[in-house]
Amino acid sequence: MNLPIRPISEAEWPAFVAVLEEAFASTFHPVQVERFKALTPFNRTLAAFDGDLPVGVTAIFDFDMTLPGGARLPVAGVTAVGVLPSHRRRGILNGLMRKQLNDIKEHGESIAVLYASEAGIYGRFGYGRAADSVFYRIPRHGSAFVKNAPTDPSLRLRTALPAQARAEFEQVFDAISGSRPGIYTRSPARWDSLLADEEFDRGDDGRLRCMLAEDDGGVRGYALFKIKRSFTDHDVFDGEVRLIELFAVDPAAYAALWRSVLDRDLCSRVYAWNRPVDDPITHLLAEPRHLNAGTLDELWARVVDLPAALVARAYAAPAEVVIEIAEDDVCPWNEGRWRLATAKGTCERTEDEPDLTLPIQVLGAAYFGGRPLTTYADAGLVTEHRPGALLELSTAMAWDPKPWAGLVF
Ligand SMILES: CC(C)(COP(=O)(O)OP(=O)(O)OC[C@H]1O[C@@H](n2cnc3c(N)ncnc32)[C@H](O)[C@@H]1OP(=O)(O)O)[C@@H](O)C(=O)NCCC(=O)NCCS
């Protein structure tokens, strides 16, 4: 479908939101629409128009994302992707994604990232599954910690209203945000949206709650959560703590905050739905089977400007390899052979024979350090031409801790 695609004007904002309300079967409160507007740069929206009407939309949030090694890179956070049900499967998403990736290149970002509503959508546009998240449902009766779990008598827990603890949340978040690839900077509007707690934000889980861990020197961590109040058939309290996020600057504060939600009176379990795959809680539970863990794809990443992206991150070991991207029809400027020399910090076009041939999606998946290239070779998706090159690049690109963005955008 060959419809004109362009950014929307402010006057077209209600029609842009109307597409998303239909596409996601959502009903937004006007206040939520205003919050979303505060987050959205209009010049980075796109809509496909059928006459005067937007029928397919997308937008970009710009923020800085932590890379392996701790540098923060400006990235394009792709969001608000939707096509009206009346216009689906006619190529509108395809047109939007291609135009958007061209715009991102022109804007100077070398990486695009997104959260996908369905994992099958974005591979065709060159995105790779770069990070996973884990969800747990931990029953209170199975939540005992190992005997040597850290404790610190100087730590105190404090209940507060989240809106009044925002400065402390920001302080903890700023302290940890450089430590894990994938975590991205939060604008004031992003914090507003995370801490939004009007009646219409609450759903069935009641109001937003928090616990702070602190000592005489100040805050050391926080847990942000809701509590779904419920009862068994015999009228026994059976509440569920629904953990939204938990960050701490040290292991004792981390353990104390987890204990505070696991031991919450009148609650039978903690449901934590977006945790990193290497979450230390997995080592603290004496019986980790009670984590009842499951995994989902989290962040998707797309290499938009290959040499710029590859020199921006740090590597876990030195590597010098010629990478071949045989085909990238969405971002054809990435095609060809590239010599990455991590010790020199260079990535340059070359005509030399390739050491490895890999799809652009696999490079995106490996970019933040969470996906060993070796496993893609086992799947037959990466071809090694020089023996040893696969392990060399796979080892160099792997990173600890594992990537995780932590907050859906
Ligand atoms: C997902 C959505 C944006 C697709 O829009 P669309 O205009 O129908 O997509 P297109 O016609 O451009 O399809 C492009 C390609 O993607 C495929 N595709 C589209 N939606 C897909 C899906 N949900 N799962 C897998 N493949 C999908 C199409 O089959 C087509 O494949 P092809 O290139 O092999 O022919 C639209 O269905 C939608 O708005 N869904 C609900 C909201 C949503 O999930 N948005 C994504 C948020 S991350």
CSV table of C-alpha atoms and ligand atoms in Angstrom, one decimal:
chain,number,residue,atom,x,y,z
A,1,MET,CA,0.0,0.0,0.0
A,2,ASN,CA,1.6,3.2,-1.1
A,3,LEU,CA,0.3,5.8,1.4
A,4,PRO,CA,2.2,9.0,2.2
A,5,ILE,CA,4.2,8.8,5.4
A,6,ARG,CA,5.2,11.9,7.5
A,7,PRO,CA,5.5,13.1,11.1
A,8,ILE,CA,2.2,14.3,12.6
A,9,SER,CA,1.4,17.9,13.6
A,10,GLU,CA,0.2,18.6,17.1
A,11,ALA,CA,-3.3,19.0,15.8
A,12,GLU,CA,-3.1,15.4,14.5
A,13,TRP,CA,-2.2,14.0,18.0
A,14,PRO,CA,-5.8,12.9,18.9
A,15,ALA,CA,-6.0,11.0,15.6
A,16,PHE,CA,-2.5,9.4,16.2
A,17,VAL,CA,-3.7,8.2,19.6
A,18,ALA,CA,-7.0,6.9,18.1
A,19,VAL,CA,-5.0,4.6,15.9
A,20,LEU,CA,-3.2,3.2,19.0
A,21,GLU,CA,-6.4,2.8,20.9
A,22,GLU,CA,-7.8,0.7,18.1
A,23,ALA,CA,-4.6,-1.3,17.4
A,24,PHE,CA,-4.0,-2.2,21.1
A,25,ALA,CA,-7.7,-2.5,22.0
A,26,SER,CA,-7.0,0.1,24.7
A,27,THR,CA,-9.0,2.8,26.3
A,28,PHE,CA,-6.8,5.7,27.5
A,29,HIS,CA,-7.9,8.3,30.1
A,30,PRO,CA,-7.3,11.8,28.8
A,31,VAL,CA,-4.7,12.3,31.5
A,32,GLN,CA,-2.8,9.2,30.3
A,33,VAL,CA,-2.9,10.7,26.7
A,34,GLU,CA,-1.4,13.9,28.0
A,35,ARG,CA,1.3,12.0,29.8
A,36,PHE,CA,2.1,10.1,26.7
A,37,LYS,CA,2.2,13.4,24.8
A,38,ALA,CA,4.7,14.8,27.2
A,39,LEU,CA,7.0,11.8,26.4
A,40,THR,CA,6.7,12.0,22.7
A,41,PRO,CA,8.8,14.3,20.4
A,42,PHE,CA,6.4,15.2,17.6
A,43,ASN,CA,9.2,15.5,15.0
A,44,ARG,CA,10.0,11.8,15.6
A,45,THR,CA,6.5,10.5,15.1
A,46,LEU,CA,5.5,9.0,11.8
A,47,ALA,CA,2.0,8.3,10.4
A,48,ALA,CA,0.8,6.7,7.2
A,49,PHE,CA,-2.2,8.7,5.9
A,50,ASP,CA,-5.2,7.5,4.0
A,51,GLY,CA,-6.6,10.9,2.9
A,52,ASP,CA,-6.4,13.1,6.0
A,53,LEU,CA,-6.6,10.1,8.4
A,54,PRO,CA,-3.6,8.5,10.1
A,55,VAL,CA,-4.1,4.7,9.7
A,56,GLY,CA,-0.7,3.5,10.8
A,57,VAL,CA,1.6,5.2,13.3
A,58,THR,CA,4.9,4.9,15.2
A,59,ALA,CA,7.2,7.2,17.2
A,60,ILE,CA,10.7,7.4,18.7
A,61,PHE,CA,11.7,8.2,22.3
A,62,ASP,CA,15.3,9.4,22.4
A,63,PHE,CA,17.3,8.4,25.4
A,64,ASP,CA,20.8,7.1,26.2
A,65,MET,CA,21.3,3.4,26.8
A,66,THR,CA,24.1,1.8,28.8
A,67,LEU,CA,26.4,-0.3,26.6
A,68,PRO,CA,28.7,-3.2,27.6
A,69,GLY,CA,31.5,-1.3,29.4
A,70,GLY,CA,29.3,1.4,30.8
A,71,ALA,CA,29.4,4.0,28.0
A,72,ARG,CA,26.0,5.6,27.4
A,73,LEU,CA,24.9,5.7,23.7
A,74,PRO,CA,22.0,7.9,22.3
A,75,VAL,CA,19.7,5.3,20.8
A,76,ALA,CA,16.3,5.4,19.1
A,77,GLY,CA,13.6,3.9,21.3
A,78,VAL,CA,10.9,2.8,18.8
A,79,THR,CA,7.4,2.8,20.3
A,80,ALA,CA,3.7,3.3,19.6
A,81,VAL,CA,3.6,1.0,16.6
A,82,GLY,CA,0.1,0.4,15.4
A,83,VAL,CA,-2.0,0.0,12.3
A,84,LEU,CA,-5.8,0.4,12.1
A,85,PRO,CA,-7.6,-3.0,11.9
A,86,SER,CA,-9.3,-1.8,8.8
A,87,HIS,CA,-5.9,-1.3,7.1
A,88,ARG,CA,-3.8,-4.3,8.4
A,89,ARG,CA,-1.7,-6.6,6.2
A,90,ARG,CA,-1.3,-4.2,3.3
A,91,GLY,CA,2.3,-3.2,4.0
A,92,ILE,CA,1.7,-0.2,6.2
A,93,LEU,CA,4.0,-1.4,9.0
A,94,ASN,CA,6.6,-2.3,6.4
A,95,GLY,CA,6.5,1.3,5.0
A,96,LEU,CA,6.7,2.8,8.4
A,97,MET,CA,9.6,0.7,9.6
A,98,ARG,CA,11.7,1.3,6.5
A,99,LYS,CA,11.2,5.1,6.6
A,100,GLN,CA,11.8,5.2,10.3
A,101,LEU,CA,15.1,3.3,10.1
A,102,ASN,CA,16.3,5.7,7.3
A,103,ASP,CA,15.3,8.6,9.6
A,104,ILE,CA,17.2,7.1,12.5
A,105,LYS,CA,20.4,6.8,10.4
A,106,GLU,CA,20.0,10.4,9.3
A,107,HIS,CA,19.5,11.5,12.9
A,108,GLY,CA,22.8,9.9,13.8
A,109,GLU,CA,21.7,7.0,16.0
A,110,SER,CA,23.5,3.8,15.4
A,111,ILE,CA,21.2,1.5,17.3
A,112,ALA,CA,17.4,1.2,17.4
A,113,VAL,CA,15.7,-0.7,20.2
A,114,LEU,CA,12.1,-1.7,21.0
A,115,TYR,CA,9.8,-3.9,23.1
A,116,ALA,CA,7.7,-6.1,20.8
A,117,SER,CA,4.0,-7.0,21.4
A,118,GLU,CA,4.7,-10.2,19.5
A,119,ALA,CA,8.1,-11.8,19.0
A,120,GLY,CA,7.4,-12.6,15.4
A,121,ILE,CA,7.0,-9.1,14.0
A,122,TYR,CA,10.4,-7.3,13.9
A,123,GLY,CA,13.0,-9.8,12.7
A,124,ARG,CA,12.1,-9.0,9.1
A,125,PHE,CA,13.1,-5.4,9.7
A,126,GLY,CA,16.6,-6.5,11.0
A,127,TYR,CA,15.9,-6.4,14.8
A,128,GLY,CA,17.3,-9.2,16.9
A,129,ARG,CA,16.2,-10.5,20.3
A,130,ALA,CA,18.9,-8.8,22.4
A,131,ALA,CA,17.7,-9.4,26.0
A,132,ASP,CA,15.3,-11.6,27.9
A,133,SER,CA,13.3,-11.0,31.1
A,134,VAL,CA,12.3,-13.5,33.7
A,135,PHE,CA,9.1,-13.6,35.6
A,136,TYR,CA,8.7,-15.3,39.0
A,137,ARG,CA,5.8,-16.3,41.2
A,138,ILE,CA,7.4,-17.0,44.6
A,139,PRO,CA,5.2,-18.5,47.3
A,140,ARG,CA,5.8,-17.1,50.7
A,141,HIS,CA,6.2,-20.6,52.1
A,142,GLY,CA,9.1,-21.4,49.7
A,143,SER,CA,10.9,-18.1,50.1
A,144,ALA,CA,13.5,-18.8,52.8
A,145,PHE,CA,16.9,-17.5,52.0
A,146,VAL,CA,20.2,-19.4,52.1
A,147,LYS,CA,21.9,-19.2,55.6
A,148,ASN,CA,24.7,-16.9,54.4
A,149,ALA,CA,22.4,-14.3,52.7
A,150,PRO,CA,23.8,-10.9,53.5
A,151,THR,CA,22.5,-8.8,56.3
A,152,ASP,CA,23.5,-5.4,57.7
A,153,PRO,CA,22.3,-4.2,61.1
A,154,SER,CA,22.8,-0.6,60.1
A,155,LEU,CA,20.0,-1.0,57.4
A,156,ARG,CA,16.5,0.3,58.1
A,157,LEU,CA,13.4,-0.2,56.1
A,158,ARG,CA,11.0,2.7,55.6
A,159,THR,CA,7.5,2.7,54.1
A,160,ALA,CA,6.7,5.9,52.1
A,161,LEU,CA,4.3,7.2,49.5
A,162,PRO,CA,6.0,6.7,46.2
A,163,ALA,CA,5.3,10.2,45.0
A,164,GLN,CA,7.2,11.6,48.0
A,165,ALA,CA,10.2,9.2,47.6
A,166,ARG,CA,10.8,10.1,44.0
A,167,ALA,CA,14.1,11.9,44.7
A,168,GLU,CA,15.4,8.8,46.5
A,169,PHE,CA,14.3,6.5,43.7
A,170,GLU,CA,16.2,8.7,41.2
A,171,GLN,CA,19.3,8.7,43.4
A,172,VAL,CA,19.4,4.9,43.5
A,173,PHE,CA,18.6,4.6,39.8
A,174,ASP,CA,21.3,7.0,38.8
A,175,ALA,CA,23.8,5.0,41.0
A,176,ILE,CA,23.0,1.7,39.3
A,177,SER,CA,22.0,2.7,35.7
A,178,GLY,CA,25.6,2.5,34.3
A,179,SER,CA,26.1,-1.0,35.7
A,180,ARG,CA,24.0,-3.0,33.3
A,181,PRO,CA,23.8,-2.9,29.5
A,182,GLY,CA,20.3,-2.0,28.3
A,183,ILE,CA,19.3,0.3,31.1
A,184,TYR,CA,18.3,3.7,29.7
A,185,THR,CA,18.1,7.2,31.0
A,186,ARG,CA,14.7,8.3,32.4
A,187,SER,CA,13.4,11.8,31.7
A,188,PRO,CA,11.2,13.6,34.2
A,189,ALA,CA,8.2,12.6,32.0
A,190,ARG,CA,9.3,9.0,32.2
A,191,TRP,CA,9.4,9.1,36.0
A,192,ASP,CA,6.0,10.8,36.0
A,193,SER,CA,4.6,8.0,33.9
A,194,LEU,CA,6.2,5.2,36.1
A,195,LEU,CA,4.9,6.8,39.3
A,196,ALA,CA,1.5,7.7,37.9
A,197,ASP,CA,-1.1,6.6,40.4
A,198,GLU,CA,-4.5,8.0,39.7
A,199,GLU,CA,-7.6,5.9,40.1
A,200,PHE,CA,-7.6,5.1,36.4
A,201,ASP,CA,-4.0,3.9,36.5
A,202,ARG,CA,-4.6,1.3,39.2
A,203,GLY,CA,-6.6,-1.6,37.7
A,204,ASP,CA,-7.3,-4.4,40.2
A,205,ASP,CA,-4.0,-4.0,42.2
A,206,GLY,CA,-4.7,-1.0,44.3
A,207,ARG,CA,-2.4,1.9,44.7
A,208,LEU,CA,1.3,2.1,44.1
A,209,ARG,CA,3.5,1.3,47.2
A,210,CYS,CA,7.1,1.3,48.0
A,211,MET,CA,9.7,0.3,50.5
A,212,LEU,CA,13.0,2.1,51.0
A,213,ALA,CA,16.2,0.6,52.4
A,214,GLU,CA,18.4,3.2,54.1
A,215,ASP,CA,21.0,3.8,56.8
A,216,ASP,CA,22.3,7.0,58.4
A,217,GLY,CA,24.1,7.8,55.2
A,218,GLY,CA,20.9,7.8,53.1
A,219,VAL,CA,19.0,5.6,50.7
A,220,ARG,CA,20.5,2.3,49.5
A,221,GLY,CA,17.6,0.8,47.5
A,222,TYR,CA,13.9,0.7,46.9
A,223,ALA,CA,11.1,-1.7,45.9
A,224,LEU,CA,8.1,-0.4,44.0
A,225,PHE,CA,5.1,-2.6,44.0
A,226,LYS,CA,1.3,-3.0,44.2
A,227,ILE,CA,-0.6,-5.5,46.3
A,228,LYS,CA,-3.5,-7.4,44.8
A,229,ARG,CA,-5.8,-8.0,47.7
A,230,SER,CA,-7.6,-11.3,47.6
A,231,PHE,CA,-9.0,-14.1,49.8
A,232,THR,CA,-9.2,-17.9,49.6
A,233,ASP,CA,-12.6,-19.7,49.4
A,234,HIS,CA,-12.4,-19.9,53.2
A,235,ASP,CA,-11.9,-16.2,53.6
A,236,VAL,CA,-8.2,-16.4,54.5
A,237,PHE,CA,-6.1,-13.5,53.3
A,238,ASP,CA,-4.3,-14.5,50.1
A,239,GLY,CA,-2.8,-11.3,48.7
A,240,GLU,CA,-0.2,-11.0,46.0
A,241,VAL,CA,2.7,-8.5,46.0
A,242,ARG,CA,3.1,-7.4,42.4
A,243,LEU,CA,6.7,-6.2,42.1
A,244,ILE,CA,7.3,-3.4,39.6
A,245,GLU,CA,10.9,-2.7,40.2
A,246,LEU,CA,13.6,-3.3,42.9
A,247,PHE,CA,17.0,-1.6,42.7
A,248,ALA,CA,19.7,-1.5,45.4
A,249,VAL,CA,23.2,-0.3,45.4
A,250,ASP,CA,24.6,-3.2,47.5
A,251,PRO,CA,23.8,-6.9,48.2
A,252,ALA,CA,22.5,-6.4,51.8
A,253,ALA,CA,20.0,-3.7,50.8
A,254,TYR,CA,18.9,-5.9,47.8
A,255,ALA,CA,18.3,-8.9,50.1
A,256,ALA,CA,16.5,-6.8,52.7
A,257,LEU,CA,14.1,-5.3,50.1
A,258,TRP,CA,13.3,-8.8,48.7
A,259,ARG,CA,12.7,-10.0,52.2
A,260,SER,CA,10.3,-7.1,52.8
A,261,VAL,CA,8.1,-8.0,49.9
A,262,LEU,CA,8.4,-11.8,50.4
A,263,ASP,CA,7.4,-11.5,54.1
A,264,ARG,CA,4.6,-9.0,53.5
A,265,ASP,CA,1.7,-9.8,55.9
A,266,LEU,CA,-1.5,-11.1,54.5
A,267,CYS,CA,0.2,-12.0,51.2
A,268,SER,CA,0.8,-15.5,50.0
A,269,ARG,CA,3.2,-14.8,47.1
A,270,VAL,CA,5.3,-12.3,45.1
A,271,TYR,CA,4.7,-11.9,41.4
A,272,ALA,CA,7.7,-10.2,39.8
A,273,TRP,CA,7.2,-9.9,36.0
A,274,ASN,CA,10.2,-8.2,34.5
A,275,ARG,CA,13.5,-9.2,36.1
A,276,PRO,CA,16.9,-9.6,34.5
A,277,VAL,CA,18.0,-13.2,33.7
A,278,ASP,CA,20.9,-13.0,36.1
A,279,ASP,CA,18.9,-11.6,39.0
A,280,PRO,CA,20.7,-12.4,42.3
A,281,ILE,CA,17.4,-13.5,43.9
A,282,THR,CA,18.0,-16.8,42.1
A,283,HIS,CA,21.0,-17.4,44.4
A,284,LEU,CA,19.3,-16.2,47.6
A,285,LEU,CA,16.4,-18.6,47.7
A,286,ALA,CA,17.3,-21.8,49.5
A,287,GLU,CA,14.9,-23.7,47.3
A,288,PRO,CA,15.2,-21.9,43.9
A,289,ARG,CA,12.5,-24.2,42.3
A,290,HIS,CA,10.0,-22.0,44.2
A,291,LEU,CA,10.9,-19.1,41.9
A,292,ASN,CA,8.5,-20.7,39.4
A,293,ALA,CA,10.4,-18.8,36.7
A,294,GLY,CA,9.6,-18.2,33.1
A,295,THR,CA,11.4,-16.3,30.4
A,296,LEU,CA,10.2,-13.8,27.7
A,297,ASP,CA,11.9,-11.8,25.1
A,298,GLU,CA,12.6,-8.3,26.4
A,299,LEU,CA,14.7,-5.8,24.4
A,300,TRP,CA,15.0,-6.0,20.6
A,301,ALA,CA,18.0,-4.3,19.0
A,302,ARG,CA,18.7,-3.2,15.4
A,303,VAL,CA,22.1,-2.2,14.2
A,304,VAL,CA,21.4,0.8,12.1
A,305,ASP,CA,25.0,2.1,11.5
A,306,LEU,CA,27.3,-0.9,11.8
A,307,PRO,CA,30.7,0.6,12.2
A,308,ALA,CA,29.5,3.4,14.6
A,309,ALA,CA,27.7,0.8,16.7
A,310,LEU,CA,30.5,-1.6,17.0
A,311,VAL,CA,33.1,0.9,18.0
A,312,ALA,CA,30.8,2.4,20.7
A,313,ARG,CA,30.8,-0.6,23.0
A,314,ALA,CA,33.5,-2.2,25.0
A,315,TYR,CA,34.6,-5.9,24.5
A,316,ALA,CA,35.2,-8.6,27.1
A,317,ALA,CA,38.3,-9.8,25.2
A,318,PRO,CA,40.3,-8.6,22.2
A,319,ALA,CA,39.1,-9.6,18.7
A,320,GLU,CA,40.1,-8.8,15.2
A,321,VAL,CA,37.7,-10.2,12.7
A,322,VAL,CA,36.2,-9.5,9.3
A,323,ILE,CA,32.5,-9.6,9.6
A,324,GLU,CA,30.4,-10.0,6.5
A,325,ILE,CA,26.8,-8.8,6.3
A,326,ALA,CA,25.6,-10.5,3.1
A,327,GLU,CA,22.2,-8.8,2.9
A,328,ASP,CA,20.5,-5.9,4.7
A,329,ASP,CA,17.7,-4.7,2.4
A,330,VAL,CA,16.3,-2.3,5.0
A,331,CYS,CA,19.6,-0.6,5.8
A,332,PRO,CA,21.7,-1.5,2.7
A,333,TRP,CA,24.6,0.7,3.9
A,334,ASN,CA,25.4,-2.1,6.4
A,335,GLU,CA,26.0,-4.6,3.7
A,336,GLY,CA,29.6,-5.7,2.9
A,337,ARG,CA,32.7,-6.6,4.9
A,338,TRP,CA,33.8,-4.9,8.0
A,339,ARG,CA,37.1,-5.3,9.9
A,340,LEU,CA,36.5,-4.9,13.6
A,341,ALA,CA,39.7,-4.4,15.6
A,342,THR,CA,38.7,-4.0,19.2
A,343,ALA,CA,42.2,-3.2,20.5
A,344,LYS,CA,42.4,-0.3,18.1
A,345,GLY,CA,38.8,0.7,18.6
A,346,THR,CA,38.1,0.6,14.8
A,347,CYS,CA,35.6,-0.9,12.5
A,348,GLU,CA,36.3,-0.2,8.8
A,349,ARG,CA,35.0,-1.3,5.4
A,350,THR,CA,37.3,-3.9,3.8
A,351,GLU,CA,37.5,-6.1,0.7
A,352,ASP,CA,39.4,-8.8,2.6
A,353,GLU,CA,38.0,-12.3,2.8
A,354,PRO,CA,35.4,-12.6,5.6
A,355,ASP,CA,36.1,-14.5,8.8
A,356,LEU,CA,32.4,-14.7,9.7
A,357,THR,CA,29.1,-14.2,7.8
A,358,LEU,CA,26.1,-13.3,9.9
A,359,PRO,CA,22.7,-11.9,9.5
A,360,ILE,CA,22.2,-8.3,10.7
A,361,GLN,CA,19.5,-9.6,13.2
A,362,VAL,CA,22.2,-11.8,14.9
A,363,LEU,CA,24.5,-8.8,15.3
A,364,GLY,CA,21.7,-6.9,16.9
A,365,ALA,CA,20.9,-9.8,19.2
A,366,ALA,CA,24.5,-10.1,20.3
A,367,TYR,CA,25.2,-6.3,20.5
A,368,PHE,CA,24.3,-5.8,24.2
A,369,GLY,CA,26.3,-8.9,25.3
A,370,GLY,CA,23.4,-11.2,26.1
A,371,ARG,CA,23.5,-13.7,23.2
A,372,PRO,CA,26.6,-15.9,22.4
A,373,LEU,CA,27.2,-15.9,18.7
A,374,THR,CA,28.3,-19.6,19.1
A,375,THR,CA,24.7,-20.6,19.7
A,376,TYR,CA,23.6,-18.9,16.4
A,377,ALA,CA,26.3,-20.9,14.7
A,378,ASP,CA,24.9,-24.1,16.3
A,379,ALA,CA,21.6,-23.1,14.8
A,380,GLY,CA,23.2,-22.7,11.4
A,381,LEU,CA,22.6,-19.0,11.2
A,382,VAL,CA,26.3,-17.9,11.4
A,383,THR,CA,29.0,-19.2,9.1
A,384,GLU,CA,32.6,-19.3,10.2
A,385,HIS,CA,35.2,-19.1,7.4
A,386,ARG,CA,38.3,-18.8,9.5
A,387,PRO,CA,38.6,-21.4,12.3
A,388,GLY,CA,38.6,-19.7,15.7
A,389,ALA,CA,36.9,-16.5,14.5
A,390,LEU,CA,33.5,-17.5,15.9
A,391,LEU,CA,34.7,-18.1,19.4
A,392,GLU,CA,37.0,-15.0,19.2
A,393,LEU,CA,34.1,-12.7,18.4
A,394,SER,CA,31.5,-14.5,20.5
A,395,THR,CA,33.8,-14.2,23.6
A,396,ALA,CA,34.5,-10.6,22.9
A,397,MET,CA,30.9,-9.6,22.5
A,398,ALA,CA,29.5,-11.5,25.6
A,399,TRP,CA,29.1,-9.4,28.7
A,400,ASP,CA,28.3,-9.6,32.4
A,401,PRO,CA,25.9,-8.5,33.7
A,402,LYS,CA,23.4,-9.6,31.1
A,403,PRO,CA,21.5,-6.8,29.2
A,404,TRP,CA,18.0,-5.8,30.4
A,405,ALA,CA,16.2,-2.5,29.9
A,406,GLY,CA,14.0,-2.9,32.9
A,407,LEU,CA,11.1,-0.6,32.0
A,408,VAL,CA,8.8,-1.0,29.0
A,409,PHE,CA,8.7,2.0,26.8
B,1,LIG,C1,1.6,-5.6,14.1
B,1,LIG,C2,1.0,-4.5,13.1
B,1,LIG,C3,1.6,-3.2,13.4
B,1,LIG,C4,1.3,-5.0,11.7
B,1,LIG,O1,0.9,-4.0,10.8
B,1,LIG,P1,0.5,-4.3,9.2
B,1,LIG,O2,0.4,-3.0,8.5
B,1,LIG,O3,-0.6,-5.2,9.2
B,1,LIG,O4,1.9,-5.1,8.8
B,1,LIG,P2,2.4,-5.2,7.3
B,1,LIG,O5,1.2,-5.5,6.4
B,1,LIG,O6,3.2,-4.1,6.9
B,1,LIG,O7,3.2,-6.5,7.4
B,1,LIG,C5,4.6,-6.6,7.1
B,1,LIG,C6,5.0,-8.0,7.4
B,1,LIG,O8,4.9,-8.3,8.8
B,1,LIG,C7,4.1,-9.5,8.9
B,1,LIG,N1,3.4,-9.3,10.2
B,1,LIG,C8,2.5,-8.3,10.5
B,1,LIG,N2,2.1,-8.5,11.7
B,1,LIG,C9,2.6,-9.6,12.2
B,1,LIG,C10,2.5,-10.2,13.4
B,1,LIG,N3,1.7,-9.8,14.4
B,1,LIG,N4,3.2,-11.4,13.6
B,1,LIG,C11,4.0,-11.8,12.7
B,1,LIG,N5,4.2,-11.2,11.4
B,1,LIG,C12,3.5,-10.1,11.2
B,1,LIG,C13,3.2,-9.5,7.7
B,1,LIG,O9,2.8,-10.8,7.5
B,1,LIG,C14,4.2,-9.1,6.6
B,1,LIG,O10,5.1,-10.1,6.3
B,1,LIG,P3,5.8,-10.3,4.9
B,1,LIG,O11,6.7,-9.1,4.8
B,1,LIG,O12,6.5,-11.6,5.0
B,1,LIG,O13,4.7,-10.2,3.9
B,1,LIG,C15,-0.6,-4.5,13.3
B,1,LIG,O14,-1.1,-5.7,13.0
B,1,LIG,C16,-1.0,-4.0,14.6
B,1,LIG,O15,-1.2,-2.8,14.8
B,1,LIG,N6,-1.2,-4.9,15.6
B,1,LIG,C17,-1.7,-4.5,16.9
B,1,LIG,C18,-0.7,-3.6,17.7
B,1,LIG,C19,0.7,-4.2,17.8
B,1,LIG,O16,0.9,-5.3,18.2
B,1,LIG,N7,1.7,-3.4,17.5
B,1,LIG,C20,3.1,-3.7,17.5
B,1,LIG,C21,3.6,-3.1,18.8
B,1,LIG,S1,5.2,-3.6,19.2
